[in-house]
Tab-separated table of C-alpha atoms and ligand atoms in Angstrom:
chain	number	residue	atom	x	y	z
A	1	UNK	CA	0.000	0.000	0.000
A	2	UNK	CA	1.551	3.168	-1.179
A	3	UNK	CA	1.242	6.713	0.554
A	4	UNK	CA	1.489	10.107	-0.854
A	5	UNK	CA	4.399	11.864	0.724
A	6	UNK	CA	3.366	14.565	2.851
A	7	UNK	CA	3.909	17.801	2.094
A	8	UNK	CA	6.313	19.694	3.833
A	9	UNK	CA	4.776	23.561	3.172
A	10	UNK	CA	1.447	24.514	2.883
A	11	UNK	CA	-1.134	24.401	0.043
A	12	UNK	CA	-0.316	28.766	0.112
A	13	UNK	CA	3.086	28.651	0.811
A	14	UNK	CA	4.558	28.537	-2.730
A	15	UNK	CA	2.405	32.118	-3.672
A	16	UNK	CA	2.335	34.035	-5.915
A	17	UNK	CA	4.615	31.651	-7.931
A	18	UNK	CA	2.152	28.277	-7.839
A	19	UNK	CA	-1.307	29.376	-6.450
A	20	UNK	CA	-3.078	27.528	-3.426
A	21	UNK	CA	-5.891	25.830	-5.546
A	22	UNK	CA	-3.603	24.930	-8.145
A	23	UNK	CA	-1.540	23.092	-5.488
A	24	UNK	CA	-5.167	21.601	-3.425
A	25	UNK	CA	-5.931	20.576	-6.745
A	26	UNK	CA	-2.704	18.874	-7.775
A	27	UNK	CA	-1.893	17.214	-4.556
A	28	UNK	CA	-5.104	16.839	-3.322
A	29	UNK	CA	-6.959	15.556	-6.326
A	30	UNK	CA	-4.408	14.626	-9.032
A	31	UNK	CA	-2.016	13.375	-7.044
A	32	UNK	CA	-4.778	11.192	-4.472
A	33	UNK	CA	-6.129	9.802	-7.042
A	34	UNK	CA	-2.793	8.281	-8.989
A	35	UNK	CA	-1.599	7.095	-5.511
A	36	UNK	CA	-5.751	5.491	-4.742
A	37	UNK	CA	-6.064	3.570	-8.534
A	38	UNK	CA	-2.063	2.426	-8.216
A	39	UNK	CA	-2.862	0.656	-5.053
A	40	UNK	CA	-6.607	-0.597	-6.421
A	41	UNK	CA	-4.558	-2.494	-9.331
A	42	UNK	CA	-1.673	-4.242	-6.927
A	43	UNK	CA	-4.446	-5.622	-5.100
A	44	UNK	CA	-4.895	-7.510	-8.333
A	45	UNK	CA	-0.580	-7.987	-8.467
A	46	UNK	CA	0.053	-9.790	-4.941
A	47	UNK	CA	3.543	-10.973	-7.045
A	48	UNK	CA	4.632	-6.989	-6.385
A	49	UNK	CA	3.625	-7.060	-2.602
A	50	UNK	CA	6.326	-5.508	-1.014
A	51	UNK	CA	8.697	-4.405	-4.265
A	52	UNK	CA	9.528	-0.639	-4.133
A	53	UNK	CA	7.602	1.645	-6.538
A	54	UNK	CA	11.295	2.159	-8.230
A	55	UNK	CA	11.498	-1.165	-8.507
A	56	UNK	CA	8.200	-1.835	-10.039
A	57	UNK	CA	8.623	0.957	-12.495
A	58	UNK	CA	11.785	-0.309	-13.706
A	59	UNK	CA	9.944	-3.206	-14.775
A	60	UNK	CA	6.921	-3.032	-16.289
A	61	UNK	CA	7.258	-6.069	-18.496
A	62	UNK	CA	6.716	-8.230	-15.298
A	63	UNK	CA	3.044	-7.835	-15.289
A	64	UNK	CA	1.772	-10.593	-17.832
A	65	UNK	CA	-1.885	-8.629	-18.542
A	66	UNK	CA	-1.303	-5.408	-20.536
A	67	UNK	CA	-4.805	-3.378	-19.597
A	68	UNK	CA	-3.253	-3.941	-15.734
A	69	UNK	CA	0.156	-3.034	-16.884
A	70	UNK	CA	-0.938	0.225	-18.597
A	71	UNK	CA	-2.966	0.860	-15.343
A	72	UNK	CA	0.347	0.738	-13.476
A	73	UNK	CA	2.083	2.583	-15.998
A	74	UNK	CA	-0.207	5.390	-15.846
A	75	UNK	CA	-0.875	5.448	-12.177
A	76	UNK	CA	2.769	4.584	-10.297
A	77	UNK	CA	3.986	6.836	-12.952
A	78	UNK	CA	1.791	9.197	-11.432
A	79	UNK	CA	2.308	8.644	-7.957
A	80	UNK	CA	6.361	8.791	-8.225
A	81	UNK	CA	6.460	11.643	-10.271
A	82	UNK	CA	4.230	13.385	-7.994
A	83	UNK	CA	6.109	12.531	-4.837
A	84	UNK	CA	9.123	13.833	-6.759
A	85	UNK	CA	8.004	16.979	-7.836
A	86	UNK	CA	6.155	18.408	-4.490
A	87	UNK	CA	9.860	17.288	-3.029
A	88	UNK	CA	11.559	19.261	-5.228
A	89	UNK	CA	9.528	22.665	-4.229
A	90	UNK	CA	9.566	24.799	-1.448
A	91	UNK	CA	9.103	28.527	-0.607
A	92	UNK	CA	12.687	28.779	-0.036
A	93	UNK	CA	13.298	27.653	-3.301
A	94	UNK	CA	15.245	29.346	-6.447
A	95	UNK	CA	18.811	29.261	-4.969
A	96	UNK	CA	21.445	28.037	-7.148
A	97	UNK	CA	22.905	24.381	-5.937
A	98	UNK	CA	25.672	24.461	-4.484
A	99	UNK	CA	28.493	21.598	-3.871
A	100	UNK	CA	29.111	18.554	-6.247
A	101	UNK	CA	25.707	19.529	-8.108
A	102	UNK	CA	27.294	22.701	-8.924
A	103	UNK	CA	30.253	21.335	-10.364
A	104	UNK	CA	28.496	18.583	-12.150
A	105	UNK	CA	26.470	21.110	-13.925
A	106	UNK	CA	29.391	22.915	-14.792
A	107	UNK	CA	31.385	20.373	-16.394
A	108	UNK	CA	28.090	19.056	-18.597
A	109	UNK	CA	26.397	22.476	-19.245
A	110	UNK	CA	28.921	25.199	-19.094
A	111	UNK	CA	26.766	27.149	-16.407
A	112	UNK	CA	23.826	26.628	-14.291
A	113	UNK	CA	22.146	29.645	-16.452
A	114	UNK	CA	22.381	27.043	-19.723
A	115	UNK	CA	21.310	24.321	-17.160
A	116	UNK	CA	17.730	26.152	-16.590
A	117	UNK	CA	17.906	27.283	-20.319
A	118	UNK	CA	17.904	23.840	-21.572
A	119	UNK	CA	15.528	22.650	-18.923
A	120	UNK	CA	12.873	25.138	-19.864
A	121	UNK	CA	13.427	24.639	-22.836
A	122	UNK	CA	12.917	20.875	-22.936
A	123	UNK	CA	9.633	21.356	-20.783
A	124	UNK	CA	8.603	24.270	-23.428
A	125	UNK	CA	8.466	21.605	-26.338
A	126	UNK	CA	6.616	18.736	-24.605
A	127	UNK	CA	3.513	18.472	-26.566
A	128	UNK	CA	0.531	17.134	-24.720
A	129	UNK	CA	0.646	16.334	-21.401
A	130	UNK	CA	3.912	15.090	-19.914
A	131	UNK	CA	7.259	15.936	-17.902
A	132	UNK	CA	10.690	17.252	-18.279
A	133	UNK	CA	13.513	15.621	-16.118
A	134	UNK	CA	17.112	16.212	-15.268
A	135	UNK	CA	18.398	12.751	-14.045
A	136	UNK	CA	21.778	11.216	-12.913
A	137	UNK	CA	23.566	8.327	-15.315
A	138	UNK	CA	25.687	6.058	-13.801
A	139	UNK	CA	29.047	7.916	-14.056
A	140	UNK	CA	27.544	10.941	-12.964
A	141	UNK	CA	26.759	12.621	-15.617
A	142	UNK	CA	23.629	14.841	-15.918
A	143	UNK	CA	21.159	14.074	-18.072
A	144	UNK	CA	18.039	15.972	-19.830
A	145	UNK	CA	15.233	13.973	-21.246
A	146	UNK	CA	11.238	14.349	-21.469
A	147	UNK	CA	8.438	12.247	-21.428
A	148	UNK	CA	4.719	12.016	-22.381
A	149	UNK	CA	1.966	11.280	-19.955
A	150	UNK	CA	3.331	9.740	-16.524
A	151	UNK	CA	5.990	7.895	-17.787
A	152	UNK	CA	9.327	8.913	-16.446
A	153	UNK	CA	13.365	7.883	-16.987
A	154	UNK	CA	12.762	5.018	-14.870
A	155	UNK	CA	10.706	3.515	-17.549
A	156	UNK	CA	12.020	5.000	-20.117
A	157	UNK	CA	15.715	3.644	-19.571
A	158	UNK	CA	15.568	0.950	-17.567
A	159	UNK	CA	16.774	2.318	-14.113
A	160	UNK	CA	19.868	3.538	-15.798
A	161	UNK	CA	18.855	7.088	-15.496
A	162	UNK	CA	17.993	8.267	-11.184
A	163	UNK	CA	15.491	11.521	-11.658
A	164	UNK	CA	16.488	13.929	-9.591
A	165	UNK	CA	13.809	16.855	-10.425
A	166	UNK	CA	11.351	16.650	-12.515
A	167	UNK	CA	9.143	19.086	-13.912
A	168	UNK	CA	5.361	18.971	-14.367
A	169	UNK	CA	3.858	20.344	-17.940
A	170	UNK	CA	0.300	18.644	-17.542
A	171	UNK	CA	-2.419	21.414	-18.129
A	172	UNK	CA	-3.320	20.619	-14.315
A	173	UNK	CA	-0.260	22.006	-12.923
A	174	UNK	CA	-0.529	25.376	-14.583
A	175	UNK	CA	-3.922	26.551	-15.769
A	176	UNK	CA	-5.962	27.573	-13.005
A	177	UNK	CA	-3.163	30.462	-12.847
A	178	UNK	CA	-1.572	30.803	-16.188
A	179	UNK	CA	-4.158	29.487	-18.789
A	180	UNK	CA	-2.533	28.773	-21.613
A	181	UNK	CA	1.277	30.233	-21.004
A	182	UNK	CA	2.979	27.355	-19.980
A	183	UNK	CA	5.729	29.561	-20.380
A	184	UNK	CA	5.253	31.518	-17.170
A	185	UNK	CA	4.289	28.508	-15.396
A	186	UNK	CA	7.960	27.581	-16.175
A	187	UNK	CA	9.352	30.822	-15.360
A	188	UNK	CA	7.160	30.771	-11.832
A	189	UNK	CA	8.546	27.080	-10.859
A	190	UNK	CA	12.412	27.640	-11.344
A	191	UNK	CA	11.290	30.490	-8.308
A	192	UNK	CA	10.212	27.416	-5.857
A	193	UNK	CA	12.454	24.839	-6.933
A	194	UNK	CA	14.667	23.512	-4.231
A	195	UNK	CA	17.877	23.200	-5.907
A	196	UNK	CA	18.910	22.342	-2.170
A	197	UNK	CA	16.863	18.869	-2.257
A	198	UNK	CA	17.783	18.395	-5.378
A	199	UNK	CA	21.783	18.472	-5.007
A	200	UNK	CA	20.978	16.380	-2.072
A	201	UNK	CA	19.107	13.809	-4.436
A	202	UNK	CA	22.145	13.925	-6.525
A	203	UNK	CA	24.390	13.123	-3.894
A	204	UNK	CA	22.388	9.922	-2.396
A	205	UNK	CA	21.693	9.015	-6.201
N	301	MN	MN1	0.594	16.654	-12.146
């Protein structure tokens, strides 16, 4: 049985950057209800009892019947990505990383300004509903990649890639606030993102 993480700010606490309904919305709705129909469909999976969502994730192929697999797919892509990305914020956010994140992005990116470039960037030119994620490789290296729906790198590379932030471009996470200018949606999260967790992430990865 899987639990949302708990948040550690307040549904307000990110203002004026992500609004408070967006985020009772999001976590409250969105996110509830990825976490409620994964754990509906592994009571139909006893096989997984026990296996870490990770683990799960990073393979999909184990579950023989593909309508339950997709259901998994869709829904503990959901509820990872989720716990991920409410992580990753916090109304302290928007300071630059510091330590062995720093230098990493250095040494792949030039600067931490082509860093956030290339993230927004990425996240810009999902089309549809998906994410954008900066992950760690196995030697390190940093790593930009996107993906539609809830799938993330776990999935998409076969626990080869550890996500260390990802960012959320479904409709849901923006509109409320910014209609159609996912744009300043992007602008507004880089203000709340905890590179703090995130080099810590990096470091444990
Ligand atoms: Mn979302």
């Amino acid at each position: 049985m899987f639990e949302q993480a708990r948040l550690g700010y307040d549904f307000a606490a990110l203002e004026p950057h992500i609004d408070e309904l967006t985020m009772q919305t999001h976590y409250g709705k969105h996110h509830a209800g990825y976490t409620n129909n994964l754990n509906k469909a592994l009571e139909k999976l006893p096989e997984l009892a026990g296996k870490s969502i990770e683990a799960i994730l990073t393979n999909l192929e184990a579950i023989e019947d593909p309508a339950l697999r997709t259901v998994v797919r869709n829904n503990g892509g959901g509820y990872y990505n989720h716990n991920l990305y409410f992580a990753i914020l916090s109304p302290q956010g928007g300071q630059p990383p510091q330590g062995r994140l720093a230098e990493q992005i250095n040494a792949d990116f030039g600067s931490f300004q082509e860093l956030v470039e290339r993230l927004t960037a990425t996240a810009a030119s999902v089309f549809g509903s998906g994410w954008a994620w900066l992950s760690k490789d196995p030697s390190g290296k940093l790593v930009i990649t996107s993906t539609p729906n809830q799938d993330n790198p776990l999935m998409t590379h076969g626990g080869q890639l550890i996500p260390l932030l990802g960012i959320d471009v479904w409709e849901h996470a923006y509109y409320l606030k910014y209609k159609n200018v996912r744009a300043d949606y992007l602008q507004a999260f880089f203000k709340v993102l905890d590179w703090g967790e995130v080099a810590r992430r990096y470091e444990q990865a």
